[in-house]
Amino acid sequence: MLDKPGRVVAIDLVGPFPESVDGFCYGLVIIDLFSRMTSTYGLKTKADAADQVISWIENFKKHTSHDVYCIRSDNAGELTSNKFNKFLRDKKIMHELSIPYEHHQNGAVERTNRLLLDMARTFIIHARLPATLWCLALKQATFVFNRVVHDGANKTPYELCLGTKPSLHMVKLFGCRAFLHNINYLKQFVPRSRPLVHVGVSEVANGWVLWDPITNKLERGALVEFDESCLPCEGSDHANMNHVLSSIQARTLGDFTQIREMEIQDACIASTVSVAPFMSDAPETYQQALNSSDRTEWLQACDAEIQMMLSLHVWDEVPRTNGQEILNCCWVFALKRNQEGQITNCCARFQWEVASFDVKSAFLHSDIDHNVYIRPPPGVAVSPGCVLKLRKALYGTRQASRCWWLHLKSKLATIGFVPNPEDQSTYVYVDKNDFAFLWVHVDDGLFTASSPTLMLQLKKSLNSVLDLKWDESLSSIVGLRVKKDANGFLIDQPMLVDKIINLNPSAIKTRTLLPSSDLESNPSKEMDRKYLSRIGCLLYLAQGSRPDISFAVNYLARFSMAPDKSHWSALDHLIAYVCFTASTALPIRATGDANDCIRTFVDANWGGEGSRSVHGLISTVWGAPISWGSKRQTCAARSSCQAEYMALSFGSKDCCYLKSLLSQFIPVTPPLIFSDSKAAVHISKDCGTRKAH
C-alpha cells in the first residue's frame, strides 16, 4: 500500500552510453513510487550500482525520516550480490525481483526512464552539445521532473517526499551561456568573469555545474550570471547528433518498429486540416472578427456566448496570487454549413422515428474537477488584479471532454439510459418490450425509440435534465449528407468530393481505372505534405461513404512518407475515379433475410511488398453495409490458405463486435461469414490445436 514515502522504491539501470565528460558509462535511476521523487546517478561500471543504492537508502532515511520497506528491481547481477542481499536483510527491506523480459512488472521506473532520456536527448540536441554530456543532461532532466506536478497529484514529487515546496530559482536553460565570476583576478583590466556553458545544478553545493568547451572540463560555482537567450554551441558542427540519438536509449524500452506506421497515419489525418471540406471563411482571431464585414454578427455571437456563460456561472472572479498558473484563452469562430455549402444556424440530423438534437453550450454544463485560472477573454471586463477561476469545464481545457462525458452519463442514468459496453457513445433504454437508444457525438446526438409514445415520453425526460435543441429533419450527420427515400437512406459526401476535385483539376483528364497494386516504396524521397493532405481527404471519404475505394486509399497511404512519380500517378487515377463516380451514394436499406442479421464478407490476396498479404472485409446488417476496411497483415503468410485464414480471423472479430453491440437492444441471430477459400473454411472448423497455419 503506497501510503507514505519509502513503501516501494523502484530501481533500474540505463546504458551503456559513450563515456561522459565526468567518466560515467551507465545511469542509475531510483524512484519512490509514492511521491515519484526520482534520483539519478552516474556509474562507471555496473558493479557500482549496489554501493550507490545502499548510499541512497541511508540518505533517504536522513532527509525524509522514512524507512525504505521494499525495493523493486530486475534480476541483474549487480543488484543480487551477497553483499547487497545481506544489507537488505539487516535493514529488513524486502527485495522484489521482476521476471526476465517482463518489463511491465517494473513499469513505473521503465516509463520514467523513457521520459528522462527523452528530456535529456532534447536538452542536448536543442543546445547543440556533445553526447559526452549525457549524464549531466539526465541529472538536469531529473531535477526538473521532481519539480513538476504530475497527473494524479496536486503536488510535486519534491513536496510529496520532503514536505516543502521546491524553489525554482536554480532552474536555468540547459546549455545557455553562463558567466562565472573570476575571484582570482589580480590586475585591474583582467576579465572578471569567464564565459562557460550551463549544464546542470550541483548536487554537492548550492550552485551550478558549468562546462568549459575549450578545456572540456567541469566547474562549479555560485556567482554566475546567465544569458538564457544565447546558446553558445548553437550553430556548431552537429555531426554527433545522430550519435546522440542512437546512444541515449534505455535498454529495456522494447521494440518500437510500429511507431513509423503510426506517424504516417497521424500525418495523413493532420494534413487533412488544411484542405478539410468543412473549413469556412470565419475569422481566426477576435481582432479579425472586429475588422470583418460581418462585425455585427460576430459581436452578437460573442455577446450571446458570454451571456450563456454568465447564466451558467462558468467562472468566479478572484484576486490573482503569486504562483498561480494562468491560462490564456481566445475566441474560436466557426460557420455552420449544410452539405451544399450554404451557411446555416441549424444542425440537421435524423428522420423516420428518429430525432436529432444539439446540446446548447454542452461543456459549460459540466463542473470542472481542478482549479483552473484564466485571463479574461476580449470583451469580458474584470476588476484590476483579478483573474477568472473556472467553475465549469470551458472549451479547450484539458479535462473538458471527460467532464462533459461524466456529466452526460450521470444525467442520462437518472432517466434510465445505460451506456453500451461496446460503444460508450451509445446509450440504451429498455422498458419491457419497448426500447430506445441514443447516440452522442460530442454535443450532437440521435435518438430513436420503438414506439412514438415512448419517444415522446423520453423526449420530455431528456429536456428536463439537458438543455436540448431538437431537429426533426435529416440532412447531414458528422459531415455525411443523408437523404431519405422510400426504402431507407442514401449517404454521400458531395462537399468533400468537390474539394478533392478542386485540389486536383488535372486528375479529371486521367483514365478512371483504379491504381494497380505493383507500387514500391522509395525511402530516398522526402515527405510530401500535398500527397498527405489528399490521402487524408480520401481516407475520410472512404470511411464515411465509399467502401469501394477503401483498399486503394489504404494502399496508397503506405507511401505517404516518400511518394514518387508513380505514386502520384496512381493517386491521380484514384481521384479521377472518384470524380466520375461523384454521384455514387451508399444505400442504407434493409434488403436481406430477416433471419440473417449480420453478414460479413472477407477476402485476401497472397504476397505483396514485404511478402505481407492484404485482407479486407465488409459487414452488413440486414443487407445494409455497416462496417468495412482493408488492412495489411502483420506477418507473412506461407500460403494463400493462411492469408485467407487470417482474413477469416479479421472478419470474425468484426462479427463478434457487431453482435455484442446490437444484442444490447435487439435480438441477434448468429452471424454468417463468407469466404471464397474452402481450405481456410475447413481449417476454421477443425477443432484440433496443431495446425500448420
XYZ file of C-alpha atoms in Angstrom:
693
model
C 0.000 0.000 0.000
C 1.546 3.293 -1.127
C 0.578 5.496 1.820
C 3.913 7.225 2.522
C 7.381 7.674 1.043
C 9.631 4.642 1.109
C 6.936 1.982 0.896
C 8.122 0.813 -2.539
C 11.244 2.034 -4.312
C 11.883 1.028 -7.940
C 15.412 0.777 -9.330
C 16.789 0.322 -12.829
C 19.966 0.834 -14.845
C 20.224 2.574 -18.219
C 23.092 2.295 -20.642
C 25.773 1.666 -21.639
C 26.397 5.097 -23.141
C 29.543 6.740 -24.509
C 31.807 7.712 -21.627
C 30.617 11.038 -20.261
C 32.791 14.062 -19.588
C 32.748 13.095 -15.909
C 33.761 9.488 -16.631
C 30.437 7.618 -16.412
C 29.094 4.930 -18.773
C 25.857 3.907 -17.012
C 22.979 5.649 -15.311
C 21.148 4.501 -12.163
C 17.532 5.607 -11.742
C 15.812 5.279 -8.344
C 12.181 6.325 -7.894
C 9.974 6.398 -4.807
C 6.613 5.173 -6.106
C 4.540 7.087 -3.547
C 5.836 10.550 -4.379
C 7.518 9.802 -7.752
C 10.617 11.512 -6.326
C 13.432 10.387 -8.588
C 17.208 10.258 -8.154
C 19.707 9.719 -10.959
C 23.381 8.789 -10.591
C 26.220 8.179 -12.996
C 28.114 4.893 -12.718
C 31.462 3.928 -14.182
C 30.584 0.211 -14.102
C 27.511 -1.838 -13.271
C 29.266 -3.150 -10.195
C 28.976 0.297 -8.605
C 25.177 0.081 -8.546
C 24.820 -1.780 -5.238
C 27.007 0.672 -3.297
C 25.112 3.614 -4.758
C 21.728 2.119 -3.805
C 22.964 1.480 -0.251
C 24.120 5.089 -0.014
C 20.780 6.306 -1.352
C 18.789 4.275 1.196
C 20.808 5.712 4.095
C 20.451 9.293 2.787
C 16.731 8.801 2.177
C 16.240 7.975 5.864
C 18.182 11.106 6.922
C 16.335 13.537 4.653
C 12.765 12.209 4.891
C 12.669 10.398 8.274
C 11.037 7.490 6.421
C 12.366 3.958 6.218
C 12.521 2.034 2.971
C 10.288 -1.033 3.208
C 10.632 -2.594 -0.229
C 12.779 -2.164 -3.324
C 11.851 -3.467 -6.762
C 14.382 -4.240 -9.496
C 15.177 -6.694 -12.257
C 17.346 -9.799 -11.937
C 20.569 -8.011 -12.846
C 23.578 -9.470 -11.076
C 24.737 -6.124 -9.712
C 21.626 -5.946 -7.502
C 21.528 -9.585 -6.401
C 25.016 -9.908 -4.899
C 25.586 -11.420 -1.464
C 26.780 -8.096 -0.061
C 23.700 -6.287 -1.239
C 21.310 -9.010 -0.065
C 22.961 -9.004 3.390
C 22.464 -5.233 3.666
C 18.784 -5.599 2.806
C 18.316 -8.377 5.365
C 19.991 -6.320 8.060
C 17.736 -3.354 7.274
C 14.675 -5.642 6.978
C 13.997 -4.412 3.474
C 12.037 -6.634 1.082
C 13.519 -7.123 -2.401
C 11.073 -7.817 -5.251
C 12.614 -9.129 -8.476
C 10.836 -8.909 -11.817
C 10.753 -11.904 -14.153
C 13.244 -11.655 -17.036
C 11.819 -9.909 -20.136
C 8.649 -8.958 -18.231
C 9.482 -5.254 -18.090
C 5.924 -4.231 -17.240
C 6.416 -5.674 -13.750
C 8.685 -2.719 -13.069
C 6.761 -0.432 -15.376
C 6.910 2.739 -13.265
C 10.683 3.074 -13.452
C 10.750 1.889 -17.085
C 8.337 4.647 -18.065
C 10.285 7.200 -16.037
C 13.491 6.063 -17.750
C 11.997 6.758 -21.122
C 10.696 10.173 -20.095
C 14.012 11.251 -18.550
C 16.026 10.019 -21.524
C 13.712 11.841 -23.923
C 14.186 15.020 -21.915
C 17.972 14.575 -21.778
C 18.136 13.926 -25.508
C 16.102 17.071 -26.148
C 18.378 19.152 -23.922
C 21.471 18.009 -25.801
C 20.061 18.399 -29.297
C 18.483 21.792 -28.609
C 21.731 23.187 -27.191
C 23.937 21.508 -29.844
C 26.071 19.916 -27.141
C 28.233 16.789 -27.484
C 26.985 13.370 -26.426
C 29.584 13.223 -23.668
C 27.313 15.480 -21.570
C 24.548 12.872 -21.460
C 24.929 12.210 -17.716
C 24.577 15.889 -16.795
C 21.580 16.235 -19.108
C 19.981 13.211 -17.427
C 20.529 14.712 -13.968
C 19.079 18.041 -15.111
C 16.038 16.237 -16.514
C 15.578 14.555 -13.122
C 15.922 17.910 -11.347
C 13.098 19.356 -13.487
C 10.995 16.177 -13.234
C 10.959 16.371 -9.428
C 9.669 19.948 -9.529
C 6.750 19.445 -11.905
C 3.214 18.458 -10.881
C 2.274 15.145 -12.489
C -1.075 13.566 -13.329
C -2.959 12.207 -10.336
C -1.313 14.525 -7.797
C -1.725 18.160 -6.815
C 1.836 18.442 -5.524
C 5.278 17.982 -6.995
C 7.296 14.832 -6.180
C 9.707 17.048 -4.233
C 6.939 18.342 -1.955
C 5.302 14.930 -1.513
C 8.595 13.382 -0.467
C 10.290 16.145 1.535
C 7.237 18.071 2.751
C 8.324 21.508 1.470
C 7.636 23.327 -1.763
C 10.629 23.424 -4.108
C 12.282 26.648 -5.171
C 12.712 27.172 -8.887
C 15.356 29.895 -8.778
C 18.051 27.325 -9.651
C 16.325 26.235 -12.879
C 18.085 27.704 -15.901
C 18.014 26.865 -19.592
C 20.244 23.856 -20.190
C 23.110 24.780 -22.499
C 22.759 28.562 -22.137
C 25.720 30.935 -21.772
C 26.884 31.315 -18.168
C 29.419 33.841 -16.873
C 31.349 32.517 -13.864
C 32.748 35.241 -11.602
C 36.559 35.188 -11.572
C 37.554 35.731 -7.954
C 41.291 35.350 -8.603
C 41.853 38.320 -10.896
C 44.994 40.254 -9.929
C 45.039 43.175 -12.290
C 42.553 45.906 -12.942
C 41.848 45.013 -16.563
C 41.721 41.246 -16.287
C 38.199 39.916 -17.136
C 36.135 39.447 -14.001
C 34.143 36.551 -15.449
C 34.615 33.665 -17.855
C 32.029 32.509 -20.415
C 31.052 28.861 -19.856
C 28.041 26.656 -20.591
C 25.352 25.829 -18.022
C 24.893 22.029 -17.779
C 23.029 21.499 -14.519
C 22.624 22.094 -10.797
C 25.323 20.993 -8.379
C 24.411 18.070 -6.112
C 27.124 18.749 -3.540
C 26.871 22.517 -3.170
C 24.420 25.348 -3.624
C 25.465 26.295 -7.119
C 25.551 25.290 -10.757
C 27.639 22.928 -12.851
C 29.344 24.648 -15.778
C 31.209 23.193 -18.752
C 34.182 24.748 -20.450
C 34.005 23.755 -24.156
C 37.659 24.718 -24.677
C 39.205 22.549 -21.946
C 36.329 20.052 -21.807
C 36.272 20.296 -18.008
C 33.518 20.870 -15.477
C 33.451 23.624 -12.881
C 31.074 24.529 -10.083
C 30.137 27.999 -8.978
C 27.506 30.093 -7.229
C 28.433 33.563 -8.518
C 27.094 33.065 -12.018
C 25.199 35.292 -14.442
C 23.107 33.589 -17.118
C 22.169 34.684 -20.626
C 19.320 32.311 -21.465
C 18.758 33.979 -24.836
C 22.093 32.663 -26.076
C 23.179 29.065 -26.690
C 26.989 29.210 -27.107
C 27.158 25.937 -29.018
C 24.292 26.780 -31.377
C 25.434 26.616 -34.963
C 28.421 24.413 -34.153
C 29.136 21.248 -36.027
C 26.412 18.782 -35.157
C 27.878 15.693 -36.726
C 27.450 13.976 -33.370
C 23.685 14.476 -33.307
C 22.936 11.112 -34.910
C 25.277 9.539 -32.386
C 23.350 11.225 -29.580
C 20.041 9.998 -30.933
C 21.226 6.421 -31.245
C 23.160 6.195 -27.983
C 20.793 7.754 -25.445
C 18.239 4.967 -25.292
C 17.004 2.889 -22.382
C 17.970 -0.755 -22.654
C 14.517 -2.012 -21.655
C 12.152 0.167 -23.642
C 11.217 -2.565 -26.101
C 10.768 -2.553 -29.853
C 9.003 0.447 -31.347
C 9.004 -0.562 -35.011
C 5.322 0.331 -35.365
C 5.858 3.990 -34.455
C 6.721 4.974 -38.029
C 3.473 3.481 -39.353
C 1.540 5.361 -36.674
C 3.312 8.587 -37.625
C 2.222 8.090 -41.239
C -1.410 7.707 -40.195
C -1.263 10.719 -37.887
C 0.353 12.821 -40.595
C -2.371 11.902 -43.089
C -5.080 12.977 -40.669
C -3.263 16.127 -39.534
C -2.625 17.236 -43.107
C -6.328 16.980 -43.864
C -6.935 20.091 -41.767
C -5.573 22.403 -44.435
C -7.991 21.088 -47.045
C -10.893 19.973 -44.873
C -14.226 20.382 -46.646
C -15.757 21.992 -43.589
C -13.324 24.893 -43.335
C -15.049 28.266 -43.598
C -14.153 31.898 -44.014
C -14.593 32.524 -40.302
C -12.085 34.889 -38.652
C -9.238 33.286 -36.733
C -8.879 35.986 -34.057
C -11.098 38.406 -32.173
C -9.427 41.341 -33.932
C -10.174 39.831 -37.343
C -13.809 39.480 -36.330
C -13.919 43.180 -35.384
C -12.401 44.147 -38.736
C -14.552 41.848 -40.868
C -17.596 42.877 -42.881
C -19.732 40.686 -40.605
C -18.585 42.508 -37.471
C -22.123 42.931 -36.133
C -22.993 39.244 -36.442
C -19.751 38.111 -34.803
C -20.148 40.536 -31.890
C -23.712 39.332 -31.386
C -22.434 35.751 -31.305
C -19.752 36.703 -28.739
C -22.275 38.528 -26.578
C -24.671 35.576 -26.702
C -21.878 33.213 -25.645
C -20.807 35.477 -22.768
C -24.392 35.764 -21.548
C -24.708 31.979 -21.675
C -21.513 31.609 -19.589
C -22.729 34.152 -17.051
C -26.100 32.438 -16.740
C -24.400 29.075 -16.145
C -21.906 30.631 -13.690
C -18.928 29.293 -15.622
C -16.362 31.294 -13.629
C -15.754 33.308 -10.490
C -13.727 36.500 -10.396
C -10.899 36.038 -7.879
C -7.770 38.045 -6.980
C -4.612 36.892 -8.650
C -1.972 35.459 -6.296
C 1.679 34.602 -6.731
C 2.373 31.125 -8.063
C -0.938 30.751 -9.876
C -0.734 29.227 -13.333
C -2.904 31.460 -15.511
C -4.056 30.085 -18.854
C -4.572 32.260 -21.890
C -7.843 31.939 -23.747
C -9.173 33.115 -27.079
C -12.333 33.223 -29.148
C -12.866 30.467 -31.719
C -15.198 31.406 -34.572
C -16.922 28.984 -36.913
C -19.631 28.928 -39.532
C -22.051 26.029 -39.716
C -22.726 24.899 -43.272
C -25.004 22.346 -44.818
C -23.767 19.800 -47.351
C -24.428 22.259 -50.193
C -22.011 24.685 -48.565
C -24.684 27.187 -47.526
C -24.254 28.884 -44.166
C -26.963 27.934 -41.696
C -27.516 28.128 -37.974
C -29.271 24.767 -37.872
C -27.614 21.413 -37.280
C -29.697 18.909 -39.251
C -29.757 15.276 -38.168
C -32.046 12.214 -38.490
C -35.603 11.391 -39.762
C -38.044 8.391 -39.518
C -38.921 7.702 -35.895
C -35.616 9.378 -35.182
C -34.932 12.798 -33.742
C -31.690 14.667 -33.677
C -30.617 17.132 -31.035
C -27.920 19.586 -30.161
C -26.917 20.267 -26.552
C -26.669 24.017 -26.111
C -23.255 25.047 -24.746
C -22.656 21.435 -23.748
C -19.291 21.722 -21.970
C -20.455 24.698 -19.922
C -22.943 22.495 -18.030
C -20.301 20.174 -16.545
C -18.367 21.019 -13.374
C -14.592 21.151 -13.688
C -12.607 18.879 -11.375
C -9.451 21.014 -10.934
C -8.613 24.584 -10.014
C -8.070 26.337 -13.348
C -7.473 30.083 -13.705
C -7.725 32.000 -16.972
C -7.176 35.502 -18.182
C -10.434 37.185 -19.221
C -11.109 36.918 -22.961
C -11.561 40.068 -25.058
C -14.943 41.601 -24.329
C -15.072 40.489 -20.679
C -14.264 43.117 -18.049
C -12.879 42.203 -14.618
C -11.583 44.190 -11.677
C -7.896 45.199 -11.739
C -5.581 42.465 -10.454
C -8.223 39.761 -10.815
C -8.429 36.640 -12.944
C -11.214 34.133 -13.632
C -11.430 30.848 -11.742
C -13.375 28.281 -13.747
C -16.344 26.511 -12.200
C -17.330 24.760 -15.410
C -15.293 22.844 -17.998
C -14.666 25.584 -20.516
C -13.939 24.554 -24.114
C -10.271 23.824 -24.705
C -9.326 22.890 -21.146
C -7.557 19.567 -20.879
C -10.316 17.860 -18.909
C -13.314 19.446 -20.664
C -14.282 16.428 -22.787
C -14.133 13.953 -19.908
C -16.023 16.280 -17.549
C -18.755 16.651 -20.156
C -18.941 12.884 -20.710
C -19.240 12.205 -16.973
C -21.932 14.889 -16.666
C -23.893 13.493 -19.617
C -23.589 9.909 -18.362
C -24.875 10.831 -14.918
C -27.824 12.819 -16.317
C -28.867 10.044 -18.702
C -28.590 7.496 -15.886
C -31.291 9.336 -13.940
C -33.688 8.671 -16.827
C -32.712 5.031 -17.262
C -30.244 5.138 -20.152
C -27.328 2.719 -19.800
C -24.144 3.061 -21.914
C -23.493 0.203 -24.301
C -20.375 -1.628 -23.058
C -19.123 -1.942 -26.647
C -19.645 1.725 -27.526
C -19.695 4.266 -24.711
C -21.260 6.888 -27.001
C -24.426 4.757 -27.438
C -26.991 4.605 -24.625
C -29.780 2.026 -24.382
C -33.157 2.323 -22.653
C -35.285 -0.797 -22.101
C -38.849 -0.815 -20.797
C -40.366 -4.287 -21.004
C -40.983 -4.818 -24.735
C -40.090 -1.253 -25.726
C -36.594 0.069 -26.146
C -34.839 3.215 -27.222
C -31.276 4.149 -27.971
C -29.416 7.404 -28.037
C -26.128 8.094 -29.801
C -23.984 11.112 -28.909
C -21.084 12.683 -30.780
C -19.646 15.421 -28.526
C -22.745 17.669 -28.257
C -24.792 16.325 -31.194
C -26.905 13.230 -30.982
C -29.507 10.926 -32.488
C -32.443 9.480 -30.633
C -34.917 6.790 -31.633
C -37.445 4.579 -29.897
C -39.550 1.557 -30.760
C -42.838 3.412 -30.242
C -43.969 7.039 -30.686
C -45.349 7.061 -27.137
C -42.036 6.050 -25.589
C -40.200 8.512 -27.797
C -42.392 11.428 -26.689
C -42.068 10.405 -23.056
C -38.277 10.170 -23.179
C -38.017 13.468 -25.054
C -39.698 15.222 -22.165
C -37.389 13.474 -19.703
C -34.310 14.459 -21.698
C -35.449 18.079 -21.835
C -35.778 18.085 -18.060
C -32.131 17.163 -17.467
C -30.390 18.685 -20.530
C -30.758 21.923 -22.457
C -31.518 20.462 -25.902
C -32.395 21.896 -29.282
C -34.363 19.329 -31.288
C -34.494 18.932 -35.054
C -36.872 16.538 -36.737
C -35.314 16.781 -40.203
C -32.405 14.799 -41.554
C -29.849 16.182 -43.968
C -26.378 15.616 -42.512
C -24.524 13.991 -39.656
C -20.805 14.277 -38.799
C -20.042 15.546 -42.293
C -22.152 12.988 -44.175
C -25.134 14.069 -46.272
C -28.172 11.884 -45.626
C -31.136 11.603 -47.971
C -34.304 9.698 -47.155
C -36.027 7.652 -49.824
C -38.930 5.210 -49.796
C -36.839 2.246 -48.610
C -34.230 3.795 -46.384
C -31.417 6.306 -46.645
C -28.665 7.349 -49.035
C -25.345 8.628 -47.644
C -22.739 10.591 -49.595
C -20.185 13.397 -49.146
C -20.559 15.834 -52.082
C -18.713 18.725 -50.450
C -15.679 16.560 -49.773
C -15.713 15.154 -53.301
C -15.865 18.686 -54.744
C -12.968 19.753 -52.530
C -10.843 16.796 -53.667
C -11.602 17.527 -57.323
C -10.836 21.248 -56.944
C -7.462 20.400 -55.439
C -6.630 18.117 -58.372
C -8.239 19.541 -61.556
C -5.683 17.803 -63.787
C -6.683 14.382 -62.450
C -10.089 14.646 -64.161
C -8.401 14.076 -67.522
C -6.880 10.817 -66.308
C -8.441 7.493 -67.196
C -10.591 6.227 -64.365
C -9.034 2.837 -63.631
C -8.201 2.219 -60.015
C -4.438 2.211 -59.244
C -2.552 -1.010 -59.740
C -1.020 -2.869 -56.814
C 2.571 -3.138 -58.017
C 3.950 0.072 -56.496
C 7.067 0.102 -54.335
C 8.326 2.306 -51.527
C 11.083 4.803 -52.275
C 12.857 5.614 -48.994
C 15.177 8.116 -50.652
C 12.378 10.618 -51.138
C 11.191 13.134 -48.549
C 7.707 13.635 -47.129
C 5.285 15.470 -49.432
C 2.544 17.184 -47.458
C 0.396 17.739 -50.544
C 0.281 13.990 -51.032
C -0.523 13.550 -47.336
C -3.392 16.030 -47.432
C -5.019 14.340 -50.434
C -4.683 10.911 -48.833
C -6.247 12.323 -45.655
C -9.295 13.594 -47.566
C -9.689 10.301 -49.421
C -9.410 8.343 -46.164
C -12.294 10.330 -44.683
C -14.319 9.762 -47.861
C -13.611 6.001 -47.792
C -14.512 5.688 -44.125
C -17.693 7.709 -44.465
C -19.498 6.562 -47.588
C -17.192 4.944 -50.172
C -16.154 1.380 -49.276
C -15.295 0.831 -52.953
C -12.121 2.935 -52.618
C -11.124 1.696 -49.168
C -8.415 -0.688 -50.374
C -6.992 1.766 -52.914
C -6.697 4.600 -50.385
C -5.124 2.431 -47.710
C -2.705 1.030 -50.265
C -1.595 4.476 -51.443
C -1.331 5.680 -47.832
C 1.602 3.279 -47.323
C 3.746 5.532 -49.493
C 2.832 8.802 -47.764
C 6.279 9.313 -46.269
C 8.096 9.181 -49.636
C 5.806 9.385 -52.691
C 7.415 9.465 -56.126
C 6.027 9.972 -59.636
C 4.450 6.507 -59.808
C 2.555 7.082 -56.556
C 1.294 10.481 -57.740
C 0.145 8.907 -60.993
C -1.767 6.216 -59.092
C -3.291 8.897 -56.851
C -4.471 10.817 -59.949
C -6.158 7.657 -61.219
C -7.969 7.238 -57.924
C -9.106 10.879 -57.828
C -10.335 10.584 -61.423
C -12.355 7.520 -60.414
C -13.864 9.471 -57.523
C -14.675 12.344 -59.918
C -16.507 10.189 -62.449
C -18.411 8.369 -59.686
C -19.160 11.503 -57.685
C -22.909 10.831 -57.728
C -22.450 7.441 -56.065
C -24.229 7.175 -52.713
C -24.170 4.445 -50.094
C -27.653 2.882 -49.674
C -28.735 2.038 -46.132
C -31.715 -0.249 -46.652
C -32.947 -3.471 -45.045
C -32.799 -5.821 -48.026
C -31.500 -9.087 -46.550
C -33.218 -12.054 -44.971
C -34.778 -11.108 -41.634
C -33.249 -14.250 -40.100
C -29.737 -13.292 -41.170
C -28.929 -10.178 -39.207
C -25.144 -9.871 -39.567
C -23.213 -10.998 -42.631
C -19.506 -10.455 -43.138
C -17.669 -10.981 -46.419
C -13.883 -11.405 -46.304
C -11.143 -11.860 -48.870
C -7.358 -11.703 -49.074
C -4.565 -11.765 -51.626
C -1.253 -13.531 -51.175
C 2.127 -11.848 -51.069
C 2.916 -8.254 -51.866
C 5.539 -5.778 -50.704
C 7.498 -7.336 -47.879
C 5.689 -10.666 -48.553
C 2.778 -9.428 -46.465
C -0.715 -10.064 -47.760
C -3.691 -7.722 -47.569
C -7.151 -8.690 -46.386
C -10.422 -6.814 -46.398
C -13.991 -7.147 -45.215
C -17.426 -5.632 -45.434
C -20.123 -6.357 -42.860
C -23.841 -5.830 -43.401
C -26.797 -5.709 -41.038
C -29.943 -6.916 -42.795
C -28.250 -6.170 -46.099
C -27.122 -2.620 -45.250
C -23.329 -2.071 -45.251
C -22.252 -1.054 -41.764
C -18.542 -1.791 -41.434
C -15.755 -2.174 -43.970
C -11.998 -1.969 -44.096
C -8.753 -3.133 -45.662
C -5.578 -3.932 -43.772
C -2.114 -5.322 -44.446
C -1.477 -8.470 -42.440
C 1.027 -8.252 -39.607
C 3.048 -11.299 -40.654
C 3.968 -13.061 -43.892
C 1.572 -15.840 -44.913
C 3.194 -19.038 -46.142
C 0.283 -19.869 -48.458
C -2.881 -18.339 -49.858
C -4.800 -20.563 -47.445
C -3.046 -18.984 -44.472
C -3.734 -15.489 -45.831
C -7.430 -16.322 -46.198
C -7.470 -17.918 -42.742
C -6.125 -14.691 -41.207
C -8.801 -12.806 -43.146
C -11.424 -15.033 -41.527
C -9.980 -14.166 -38.128
C -10.147 -10.474 -39.044
C -13.794 -10.844 -40.069
C -14.782 -12.891 -37.012
C -13.577 -10.100 -34.724
C -15.801 -7.623 -36.562
C -18.752 -10.035 -36.336
C -18.293 -10.506 -32.609
C -18.147 -6.757 -32.052
C -21.287 -6.039 -34.101
C -23.185 -8.880 -32.422
C -22.239 -7.649 -28.969
C -23.124 -4.085 -29.930
C -26.540 -4.884 -31.387
C -27.558 -7.554 -28.884
C -27.893 -4.881 -26.201
C -31.200 -3.713 -27.682
C -32.379 -6.199 -30.370
C -32.295 -9.996 -30.714
C -29.421 -11.041 -32.968
C -29.085 -14.326 -34.836
C -25.635 -15.955 -35.164
C -23.553 -14.014 -37.720
C -22.530 -15.520 -41.050
C -19.031 -15.151 -42.504
C -18.443 -15.687 -46.224
C -15.079 -16.659 -47.721
C -14.038 -17.955 -51.147
C -11.351 -20.248 -49.708
C -12.663 -23.727 -48.914
C -9.330 -24.707 -47.363
C -9.449 -21.792 -44.901
C -13.090 -22.600 -44.042
C -12.223 -26.268 -43.365
C -9.314 -25.258 -41.132
C -11.546 -22.858 -39.190
C -13.966 -25.719 -38.477
C -11.182 -28.051 -37.311
C -11.093 -28.226 -33.514
C -7.532 -29.554 -33.421
C -4.884 -27.463 -31.727
C -1.973 -28.338 -34.027
C -2.231 -26.571 -37.360
C 0.370 -25.619 -39.941
C -1.160 -22.139 -40.002
